[in-house]
PDB file of C-alpha atoms in Angstrom:
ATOM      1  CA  UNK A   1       0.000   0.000   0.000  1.00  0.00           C
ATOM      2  CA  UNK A   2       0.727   3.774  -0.051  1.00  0.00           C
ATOM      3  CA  UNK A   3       3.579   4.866   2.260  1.00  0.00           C
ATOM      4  CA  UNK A   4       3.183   7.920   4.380  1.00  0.00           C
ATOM      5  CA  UNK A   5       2.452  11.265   1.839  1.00  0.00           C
ATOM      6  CA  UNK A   6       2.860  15.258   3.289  1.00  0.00           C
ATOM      7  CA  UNK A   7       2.090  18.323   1.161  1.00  0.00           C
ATOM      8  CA  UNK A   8       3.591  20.410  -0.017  1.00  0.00           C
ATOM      9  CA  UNK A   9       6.796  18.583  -0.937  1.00  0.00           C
ATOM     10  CA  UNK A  10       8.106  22.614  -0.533  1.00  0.00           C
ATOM     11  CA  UNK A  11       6.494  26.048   0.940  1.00  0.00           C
ATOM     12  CA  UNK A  12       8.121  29.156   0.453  1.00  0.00           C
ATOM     13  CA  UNK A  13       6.360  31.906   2.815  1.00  0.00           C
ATOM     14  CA  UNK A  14       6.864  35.337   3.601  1.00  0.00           C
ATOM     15  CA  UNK A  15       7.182  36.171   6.816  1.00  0.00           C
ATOM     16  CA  UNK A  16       4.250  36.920   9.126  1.00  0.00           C
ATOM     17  CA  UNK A  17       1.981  34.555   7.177  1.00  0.00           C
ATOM     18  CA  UNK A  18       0.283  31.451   8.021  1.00  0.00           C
ATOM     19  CA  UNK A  19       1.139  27.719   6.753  1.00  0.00           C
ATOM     20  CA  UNK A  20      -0.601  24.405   6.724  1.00  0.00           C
ATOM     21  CA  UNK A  21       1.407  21.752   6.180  1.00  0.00           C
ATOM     22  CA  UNK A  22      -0.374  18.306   5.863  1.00  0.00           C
ATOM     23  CA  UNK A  23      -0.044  14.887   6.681  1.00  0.00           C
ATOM     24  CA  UNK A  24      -1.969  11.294   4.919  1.00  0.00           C
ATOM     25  CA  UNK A  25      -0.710   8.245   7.353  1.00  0.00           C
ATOM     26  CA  UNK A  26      -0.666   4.782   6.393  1.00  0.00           C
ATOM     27  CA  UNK A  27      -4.424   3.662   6.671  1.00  0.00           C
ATOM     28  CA  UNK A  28      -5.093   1.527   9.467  1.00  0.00           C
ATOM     29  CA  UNK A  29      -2.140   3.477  11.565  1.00  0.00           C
ATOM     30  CA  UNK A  30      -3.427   4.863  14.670  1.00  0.00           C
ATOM     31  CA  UNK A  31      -0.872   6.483  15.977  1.00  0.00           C
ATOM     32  CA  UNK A  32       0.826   9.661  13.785  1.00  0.00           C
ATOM     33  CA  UNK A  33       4.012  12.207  14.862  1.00  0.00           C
ATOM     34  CA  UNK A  34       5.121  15.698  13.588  1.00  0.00           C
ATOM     35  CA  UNK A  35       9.087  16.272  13.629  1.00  0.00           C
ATOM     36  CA  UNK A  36      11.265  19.514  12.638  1.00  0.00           C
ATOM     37  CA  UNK A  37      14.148  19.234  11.769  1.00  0.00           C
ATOM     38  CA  UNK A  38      16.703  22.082  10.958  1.00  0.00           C
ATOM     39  CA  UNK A  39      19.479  21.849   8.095  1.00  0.00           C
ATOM     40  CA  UNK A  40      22.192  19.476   9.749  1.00  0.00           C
ATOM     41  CA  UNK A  41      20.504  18.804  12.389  1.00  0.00           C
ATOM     42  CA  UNK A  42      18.253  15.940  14.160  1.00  0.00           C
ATOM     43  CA  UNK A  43      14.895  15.577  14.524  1.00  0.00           C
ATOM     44  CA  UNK A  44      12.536  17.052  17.172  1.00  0.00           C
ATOM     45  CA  UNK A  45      10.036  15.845  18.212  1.00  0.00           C
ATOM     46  CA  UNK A  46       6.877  18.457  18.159  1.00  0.00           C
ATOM     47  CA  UNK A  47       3.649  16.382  18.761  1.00  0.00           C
ATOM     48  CA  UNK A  48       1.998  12.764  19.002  1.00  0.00           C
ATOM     49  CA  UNK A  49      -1.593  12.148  18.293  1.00  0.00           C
ATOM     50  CA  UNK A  50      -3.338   8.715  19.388  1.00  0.00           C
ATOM     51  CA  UNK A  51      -6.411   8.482  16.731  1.00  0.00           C
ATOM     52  CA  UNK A  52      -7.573  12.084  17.086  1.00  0.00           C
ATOM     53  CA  UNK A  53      -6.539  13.144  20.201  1.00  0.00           C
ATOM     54  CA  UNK A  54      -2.972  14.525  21.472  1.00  0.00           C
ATOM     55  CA  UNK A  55      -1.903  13.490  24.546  1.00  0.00           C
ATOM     56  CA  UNK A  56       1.611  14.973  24.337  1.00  0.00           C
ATOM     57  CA  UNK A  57       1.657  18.860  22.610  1.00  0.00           C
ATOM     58  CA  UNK A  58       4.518  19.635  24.816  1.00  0.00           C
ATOM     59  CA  UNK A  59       7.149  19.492  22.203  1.00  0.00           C
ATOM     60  CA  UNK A  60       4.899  22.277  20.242  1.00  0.00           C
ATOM     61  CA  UNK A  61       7.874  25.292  20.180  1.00  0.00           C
ATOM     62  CA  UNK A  62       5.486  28.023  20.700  1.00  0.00           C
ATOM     63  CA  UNK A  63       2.242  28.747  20.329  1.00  0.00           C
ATOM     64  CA  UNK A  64       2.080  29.607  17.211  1.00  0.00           C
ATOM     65  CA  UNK A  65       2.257  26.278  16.360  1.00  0.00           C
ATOM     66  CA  UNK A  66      -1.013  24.214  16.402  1.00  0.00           C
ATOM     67  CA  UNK A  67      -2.227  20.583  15.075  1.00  0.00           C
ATOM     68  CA  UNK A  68      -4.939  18.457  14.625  1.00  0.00           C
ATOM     69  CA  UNK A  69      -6.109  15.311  13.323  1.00  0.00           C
ATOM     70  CA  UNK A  70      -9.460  14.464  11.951  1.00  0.00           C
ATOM     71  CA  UNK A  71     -11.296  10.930  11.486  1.00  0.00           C
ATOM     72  CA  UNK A  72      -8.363   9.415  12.764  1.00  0.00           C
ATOM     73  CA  UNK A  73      -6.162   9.815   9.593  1.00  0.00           C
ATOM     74  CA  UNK A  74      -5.108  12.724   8.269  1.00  0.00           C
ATOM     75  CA  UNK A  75      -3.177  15.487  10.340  1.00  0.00           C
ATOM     76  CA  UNK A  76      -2.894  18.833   9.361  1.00  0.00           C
ATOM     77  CA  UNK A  77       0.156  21.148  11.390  1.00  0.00           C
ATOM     78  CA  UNK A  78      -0.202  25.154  11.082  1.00  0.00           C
ATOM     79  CA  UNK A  79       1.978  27.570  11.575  1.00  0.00           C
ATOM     80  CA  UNK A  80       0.406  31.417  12.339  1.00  0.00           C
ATOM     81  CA  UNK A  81       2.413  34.443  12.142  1.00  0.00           C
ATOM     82  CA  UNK A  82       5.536  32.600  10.622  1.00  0.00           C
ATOM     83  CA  UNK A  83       9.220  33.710  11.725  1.00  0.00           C
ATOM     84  CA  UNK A  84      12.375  33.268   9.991  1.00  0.00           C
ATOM     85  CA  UNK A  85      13.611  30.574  12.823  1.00  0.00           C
ATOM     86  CA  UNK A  86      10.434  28.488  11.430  1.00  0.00           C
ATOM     87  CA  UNK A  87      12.347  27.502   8.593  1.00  0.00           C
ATOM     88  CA  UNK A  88      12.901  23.603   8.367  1.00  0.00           C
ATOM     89  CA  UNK A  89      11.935  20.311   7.290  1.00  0.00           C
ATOM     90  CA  UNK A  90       8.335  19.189   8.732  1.00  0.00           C
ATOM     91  CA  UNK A  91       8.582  15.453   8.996  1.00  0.00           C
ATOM     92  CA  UNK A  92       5.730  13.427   9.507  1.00  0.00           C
ATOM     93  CA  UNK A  93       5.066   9.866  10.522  1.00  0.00           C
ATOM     94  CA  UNK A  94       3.057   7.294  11.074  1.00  0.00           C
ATOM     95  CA  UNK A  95       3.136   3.630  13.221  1.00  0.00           C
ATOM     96  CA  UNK A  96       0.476   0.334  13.465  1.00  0.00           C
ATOM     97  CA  UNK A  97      -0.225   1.807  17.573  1.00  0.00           C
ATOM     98  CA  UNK A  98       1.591   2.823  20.188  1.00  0.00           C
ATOM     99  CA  UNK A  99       2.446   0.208  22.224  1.00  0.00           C
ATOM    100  CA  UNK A 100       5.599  -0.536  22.571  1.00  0.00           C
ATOM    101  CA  UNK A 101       7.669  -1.581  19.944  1.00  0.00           C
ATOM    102  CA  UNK A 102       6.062   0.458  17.712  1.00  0.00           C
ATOM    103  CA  UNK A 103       7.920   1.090  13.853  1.00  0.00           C
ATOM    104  CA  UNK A 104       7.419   4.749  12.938  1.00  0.00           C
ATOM    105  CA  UNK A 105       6.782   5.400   8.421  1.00  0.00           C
ATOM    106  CA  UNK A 106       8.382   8.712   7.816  1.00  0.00           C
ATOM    107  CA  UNK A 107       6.850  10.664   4.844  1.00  0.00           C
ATOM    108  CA  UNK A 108       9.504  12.692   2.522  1.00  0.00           C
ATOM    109  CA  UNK A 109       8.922  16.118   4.623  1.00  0.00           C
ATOM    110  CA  UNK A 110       7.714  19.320   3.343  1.00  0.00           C
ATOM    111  CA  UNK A 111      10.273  21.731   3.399  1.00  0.00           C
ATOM    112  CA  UNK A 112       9.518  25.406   4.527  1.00  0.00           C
ATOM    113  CA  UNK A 113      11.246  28.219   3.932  1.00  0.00           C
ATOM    114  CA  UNK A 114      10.094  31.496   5.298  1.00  0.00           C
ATOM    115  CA  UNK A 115      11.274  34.356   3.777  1.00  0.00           C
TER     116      UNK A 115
ATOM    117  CA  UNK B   1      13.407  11.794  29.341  1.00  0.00           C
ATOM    118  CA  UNK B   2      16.075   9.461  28.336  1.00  0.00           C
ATOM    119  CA  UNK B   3      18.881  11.804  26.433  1.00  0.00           C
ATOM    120  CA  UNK B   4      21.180  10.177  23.974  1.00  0.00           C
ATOM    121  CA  UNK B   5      24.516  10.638  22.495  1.00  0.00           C
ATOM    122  CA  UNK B   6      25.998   9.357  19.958  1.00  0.00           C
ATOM    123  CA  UNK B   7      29.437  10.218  17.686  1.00  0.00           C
ATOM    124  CA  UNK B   8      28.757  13.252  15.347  1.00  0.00           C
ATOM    125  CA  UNK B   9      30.740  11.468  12.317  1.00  0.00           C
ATOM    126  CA  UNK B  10      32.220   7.612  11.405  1.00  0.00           C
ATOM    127  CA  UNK B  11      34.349   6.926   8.520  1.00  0.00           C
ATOM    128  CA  UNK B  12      34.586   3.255   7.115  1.00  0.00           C
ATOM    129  CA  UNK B  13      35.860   1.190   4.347  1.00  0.00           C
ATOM    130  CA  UNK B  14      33.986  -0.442   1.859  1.00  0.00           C
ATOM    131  CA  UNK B  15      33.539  -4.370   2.853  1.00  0.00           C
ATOM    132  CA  UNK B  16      34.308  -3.345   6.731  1.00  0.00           C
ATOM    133  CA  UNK B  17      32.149  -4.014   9.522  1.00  0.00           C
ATOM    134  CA  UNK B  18      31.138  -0.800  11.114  1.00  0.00           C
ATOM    135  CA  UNK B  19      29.668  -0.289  15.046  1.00  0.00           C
ATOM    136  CA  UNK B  20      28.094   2.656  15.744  1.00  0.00           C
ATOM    137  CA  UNK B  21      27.409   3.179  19.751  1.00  0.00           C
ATOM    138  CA  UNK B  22      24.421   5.106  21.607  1.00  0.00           C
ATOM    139  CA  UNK B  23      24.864   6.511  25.363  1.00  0.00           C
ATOM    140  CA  UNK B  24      21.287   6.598  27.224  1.00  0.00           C
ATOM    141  CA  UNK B  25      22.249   6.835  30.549  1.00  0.00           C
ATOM    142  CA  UNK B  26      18.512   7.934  32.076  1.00  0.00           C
ATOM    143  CA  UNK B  27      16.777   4.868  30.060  1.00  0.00           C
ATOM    144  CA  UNK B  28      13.362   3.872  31.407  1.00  0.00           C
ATOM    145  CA  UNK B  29      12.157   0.342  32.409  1.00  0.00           C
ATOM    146  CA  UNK B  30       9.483   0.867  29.515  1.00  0.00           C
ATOM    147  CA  UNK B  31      11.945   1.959  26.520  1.00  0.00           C
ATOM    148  CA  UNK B  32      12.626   0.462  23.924  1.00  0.00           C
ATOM    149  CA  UNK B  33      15.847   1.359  21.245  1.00  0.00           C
ATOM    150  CA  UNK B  34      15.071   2.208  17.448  1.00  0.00           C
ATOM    151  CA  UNK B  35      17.847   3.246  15.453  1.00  0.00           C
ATOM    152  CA  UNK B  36      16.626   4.629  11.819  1.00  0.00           C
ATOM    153  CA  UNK B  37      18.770   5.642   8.647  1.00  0.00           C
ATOM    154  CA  UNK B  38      18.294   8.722   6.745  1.00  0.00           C
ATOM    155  CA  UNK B  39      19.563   9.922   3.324  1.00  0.00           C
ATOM    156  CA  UNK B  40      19.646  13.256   2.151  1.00  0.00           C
ATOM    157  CA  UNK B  41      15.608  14.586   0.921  1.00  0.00           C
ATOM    158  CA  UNK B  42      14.412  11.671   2.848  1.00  0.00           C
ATOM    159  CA  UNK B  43      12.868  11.057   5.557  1.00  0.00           C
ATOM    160  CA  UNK B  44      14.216   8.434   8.404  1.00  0.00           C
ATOM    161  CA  UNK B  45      13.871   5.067   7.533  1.00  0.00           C
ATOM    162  CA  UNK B  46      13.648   2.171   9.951  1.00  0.00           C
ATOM    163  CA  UNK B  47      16.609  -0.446  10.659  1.00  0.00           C
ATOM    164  CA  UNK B  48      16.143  -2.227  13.798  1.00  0.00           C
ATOM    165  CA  UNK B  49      15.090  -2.462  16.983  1.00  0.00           C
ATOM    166  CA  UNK B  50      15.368  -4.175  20.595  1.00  0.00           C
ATOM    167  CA  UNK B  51      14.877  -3.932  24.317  1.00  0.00           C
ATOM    168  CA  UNK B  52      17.485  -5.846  25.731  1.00  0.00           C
ATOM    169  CA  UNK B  53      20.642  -8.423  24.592  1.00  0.00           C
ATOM    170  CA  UNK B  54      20.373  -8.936  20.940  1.00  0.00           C
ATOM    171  CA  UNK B  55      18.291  -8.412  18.132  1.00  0.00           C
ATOM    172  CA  UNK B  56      19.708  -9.471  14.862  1.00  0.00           C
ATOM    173  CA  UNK B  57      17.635  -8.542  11.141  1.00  0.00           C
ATOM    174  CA  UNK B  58      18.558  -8.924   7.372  1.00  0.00           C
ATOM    175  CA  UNK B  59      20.457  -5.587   7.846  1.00  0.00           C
ATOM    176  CA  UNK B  60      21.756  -5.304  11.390  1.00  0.00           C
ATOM    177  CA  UNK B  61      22.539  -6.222  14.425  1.00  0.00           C
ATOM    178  CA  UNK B  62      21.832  -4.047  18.091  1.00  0.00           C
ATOM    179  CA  UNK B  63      23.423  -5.452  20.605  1.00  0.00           C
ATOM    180  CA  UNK B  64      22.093  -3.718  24.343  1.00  0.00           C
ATOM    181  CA  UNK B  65      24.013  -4.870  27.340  1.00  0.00           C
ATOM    182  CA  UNK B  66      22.508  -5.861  30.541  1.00  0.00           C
ATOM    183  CA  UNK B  67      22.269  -2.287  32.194  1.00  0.00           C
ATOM    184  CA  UNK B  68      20.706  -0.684  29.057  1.00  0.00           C
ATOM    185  CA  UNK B  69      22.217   2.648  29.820  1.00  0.00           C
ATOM    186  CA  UNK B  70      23.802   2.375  25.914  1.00  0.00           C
ATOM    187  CA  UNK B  71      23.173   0.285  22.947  1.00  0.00           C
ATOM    188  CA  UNK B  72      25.334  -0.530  19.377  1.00  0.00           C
ATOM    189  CA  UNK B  73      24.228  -0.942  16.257  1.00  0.00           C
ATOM    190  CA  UNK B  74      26.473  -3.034  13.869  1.00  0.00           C
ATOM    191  CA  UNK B  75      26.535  -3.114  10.130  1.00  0.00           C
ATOM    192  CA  UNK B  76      28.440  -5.931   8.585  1.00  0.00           C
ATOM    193  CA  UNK B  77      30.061  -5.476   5.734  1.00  0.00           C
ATOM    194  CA  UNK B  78      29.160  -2.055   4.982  1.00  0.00           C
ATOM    195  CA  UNK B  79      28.571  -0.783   1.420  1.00  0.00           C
ATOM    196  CA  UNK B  80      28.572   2.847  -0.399  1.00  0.00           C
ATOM    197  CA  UNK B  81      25.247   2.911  -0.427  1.00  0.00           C
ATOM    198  CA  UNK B  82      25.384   2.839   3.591  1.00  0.00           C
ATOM    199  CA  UNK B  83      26.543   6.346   3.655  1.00  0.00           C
ATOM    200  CA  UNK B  84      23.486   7.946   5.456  1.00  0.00           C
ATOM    201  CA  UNK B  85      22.749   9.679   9.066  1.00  0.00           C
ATOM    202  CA  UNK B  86      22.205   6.701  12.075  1.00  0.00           C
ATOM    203  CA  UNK B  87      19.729   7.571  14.370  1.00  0.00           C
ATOM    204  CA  UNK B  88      19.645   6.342  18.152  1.00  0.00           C
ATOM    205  CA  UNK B  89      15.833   6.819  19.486  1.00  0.00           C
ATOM    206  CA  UNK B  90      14.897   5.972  22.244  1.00  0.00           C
ATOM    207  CA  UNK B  91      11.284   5.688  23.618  1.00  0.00           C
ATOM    208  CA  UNK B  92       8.418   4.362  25.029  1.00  0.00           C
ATOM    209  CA  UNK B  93       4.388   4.558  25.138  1.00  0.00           C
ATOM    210  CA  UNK B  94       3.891   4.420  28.826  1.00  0.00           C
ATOM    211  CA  UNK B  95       1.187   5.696  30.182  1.00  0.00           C
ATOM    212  CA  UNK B  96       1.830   9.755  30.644  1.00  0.00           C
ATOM    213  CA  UNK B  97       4.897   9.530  28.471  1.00  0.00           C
ATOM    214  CA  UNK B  98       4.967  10.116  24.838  1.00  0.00           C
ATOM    215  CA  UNK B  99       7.626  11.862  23.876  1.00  0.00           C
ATOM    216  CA  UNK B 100      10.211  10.666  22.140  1.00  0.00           C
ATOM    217  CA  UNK B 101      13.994  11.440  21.715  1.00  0.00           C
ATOM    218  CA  UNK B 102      16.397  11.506  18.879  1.00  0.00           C
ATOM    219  CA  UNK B 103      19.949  11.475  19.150  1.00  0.00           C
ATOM    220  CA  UNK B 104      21.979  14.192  17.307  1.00  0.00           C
ATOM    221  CA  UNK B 105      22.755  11.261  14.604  1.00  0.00           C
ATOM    222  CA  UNK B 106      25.877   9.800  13.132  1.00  0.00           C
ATOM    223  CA  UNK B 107      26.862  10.519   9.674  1.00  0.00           C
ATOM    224  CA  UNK B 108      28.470   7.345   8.310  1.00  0.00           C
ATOM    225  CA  UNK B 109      30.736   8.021   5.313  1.00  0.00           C
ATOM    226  CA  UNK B 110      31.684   5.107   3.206  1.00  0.00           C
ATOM    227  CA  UNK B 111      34.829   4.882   1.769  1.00  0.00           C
ATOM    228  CA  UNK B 112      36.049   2.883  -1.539  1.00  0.00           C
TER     229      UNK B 112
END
């Protein structure tokens, strides 16, 4: 089946403006994470949703940064009044539950760039 | 939350095995150890994972000693096409704790 998909594949923004950046898991995957990660660096963790709810938003930098997940599938990640430190890869991805020894499906990122 | 470190940068040899170690000193009874591979424009890509001793696949090995507090991932025989970024996570879905932490990574450049 279809691997883990996020559009755009690229955003280029001006600064001040909002983005959506979305998310289509695996079907069937209940669980689904949001990453950032910043050129040369790792990934951080920014939120974990459990069908539609989020039990952990505390990785969320600021809050400018919101995200939500409908019908238990796909997960859509804003970004309101963007800033210039904003600019990164937004990695999404997507595992069977999350019990333990869970195997997370990364999508290909969208890459923002805020101007 | 269980931190982890790992070496910024390996260099290898075609044809050589290559053992890339993870330091999680603060692990949790509940955590398990994922490492993942990334290539540039990609996003990480699962290798192998464990909980304790060893956990051998078709691409790896981890090997986790009794104590837990670090882990290694071996590749045998490494190839070109292993040059990528090695990522140590370490996590678990207990109840109350979600998060999740990713090393800093270690780039693994294959030489010919």
């Amino acid at each position: 089946g279809a691997g883990v998909s996020q559009s755009p594949s690229n955003k280029v923004t001006e600064k001040g403006k909002d983005v959506e950046l979305r998310c289509d898991p695996i079907s069937g995957h209940t669980a689904l994470y949001w990453y950032r990660q910043s050129l040369g660096q790792g990934l951080e963790f920014l939120i974990y949703f459990q069908g539609n709810s989020a039990p952990d938003k505390s990785g969320l930098p600021s809050d400018r940064f919101s995200a939500e997940r409908t019908g238990g599938s796909v997960s859509t990640l804003t970004i309101q009044r963007t800033q210039q430190e904003d600019s990164a890869v937004y990695l999404c991805a997507s595992s069977l539950d999350r019990s333990a020894g869970y195997e997370q499906y990364f999508g290909p990122g969208t890459r923002l760039t805020v101007t | 939350l269980a931190k982890t470190t790992q070496p910024i940068s390996m260099d290898s040899y075609e044809g050589q095995e290559v053992n890339i170690t993870c330091s999680h000193n603060n692990i949790a009874t509940n955590d398990y150890i994922t490492w993942y591979q990334q290539f540039p424009s990609q996003g990480p890509r699962f290798i192998i994972q464990g909980y304790k001793t060893k956990v051998t696949n078709e691409v790896a090995s981890l090997f986790i000693p009794a104590d837990r507090k670090s882990s290694t991932l071996s590749l045998p025989r490494v190839s070109l096409s292993d040059t990528a970024v090695y990522y140590c996570l370490v996590g678990s879905s207990g109840a109350g704790s979600y998060q999740l932490t990713f090393g800093k990574g270690t780039k693994l450049s294959v030489i010919p």
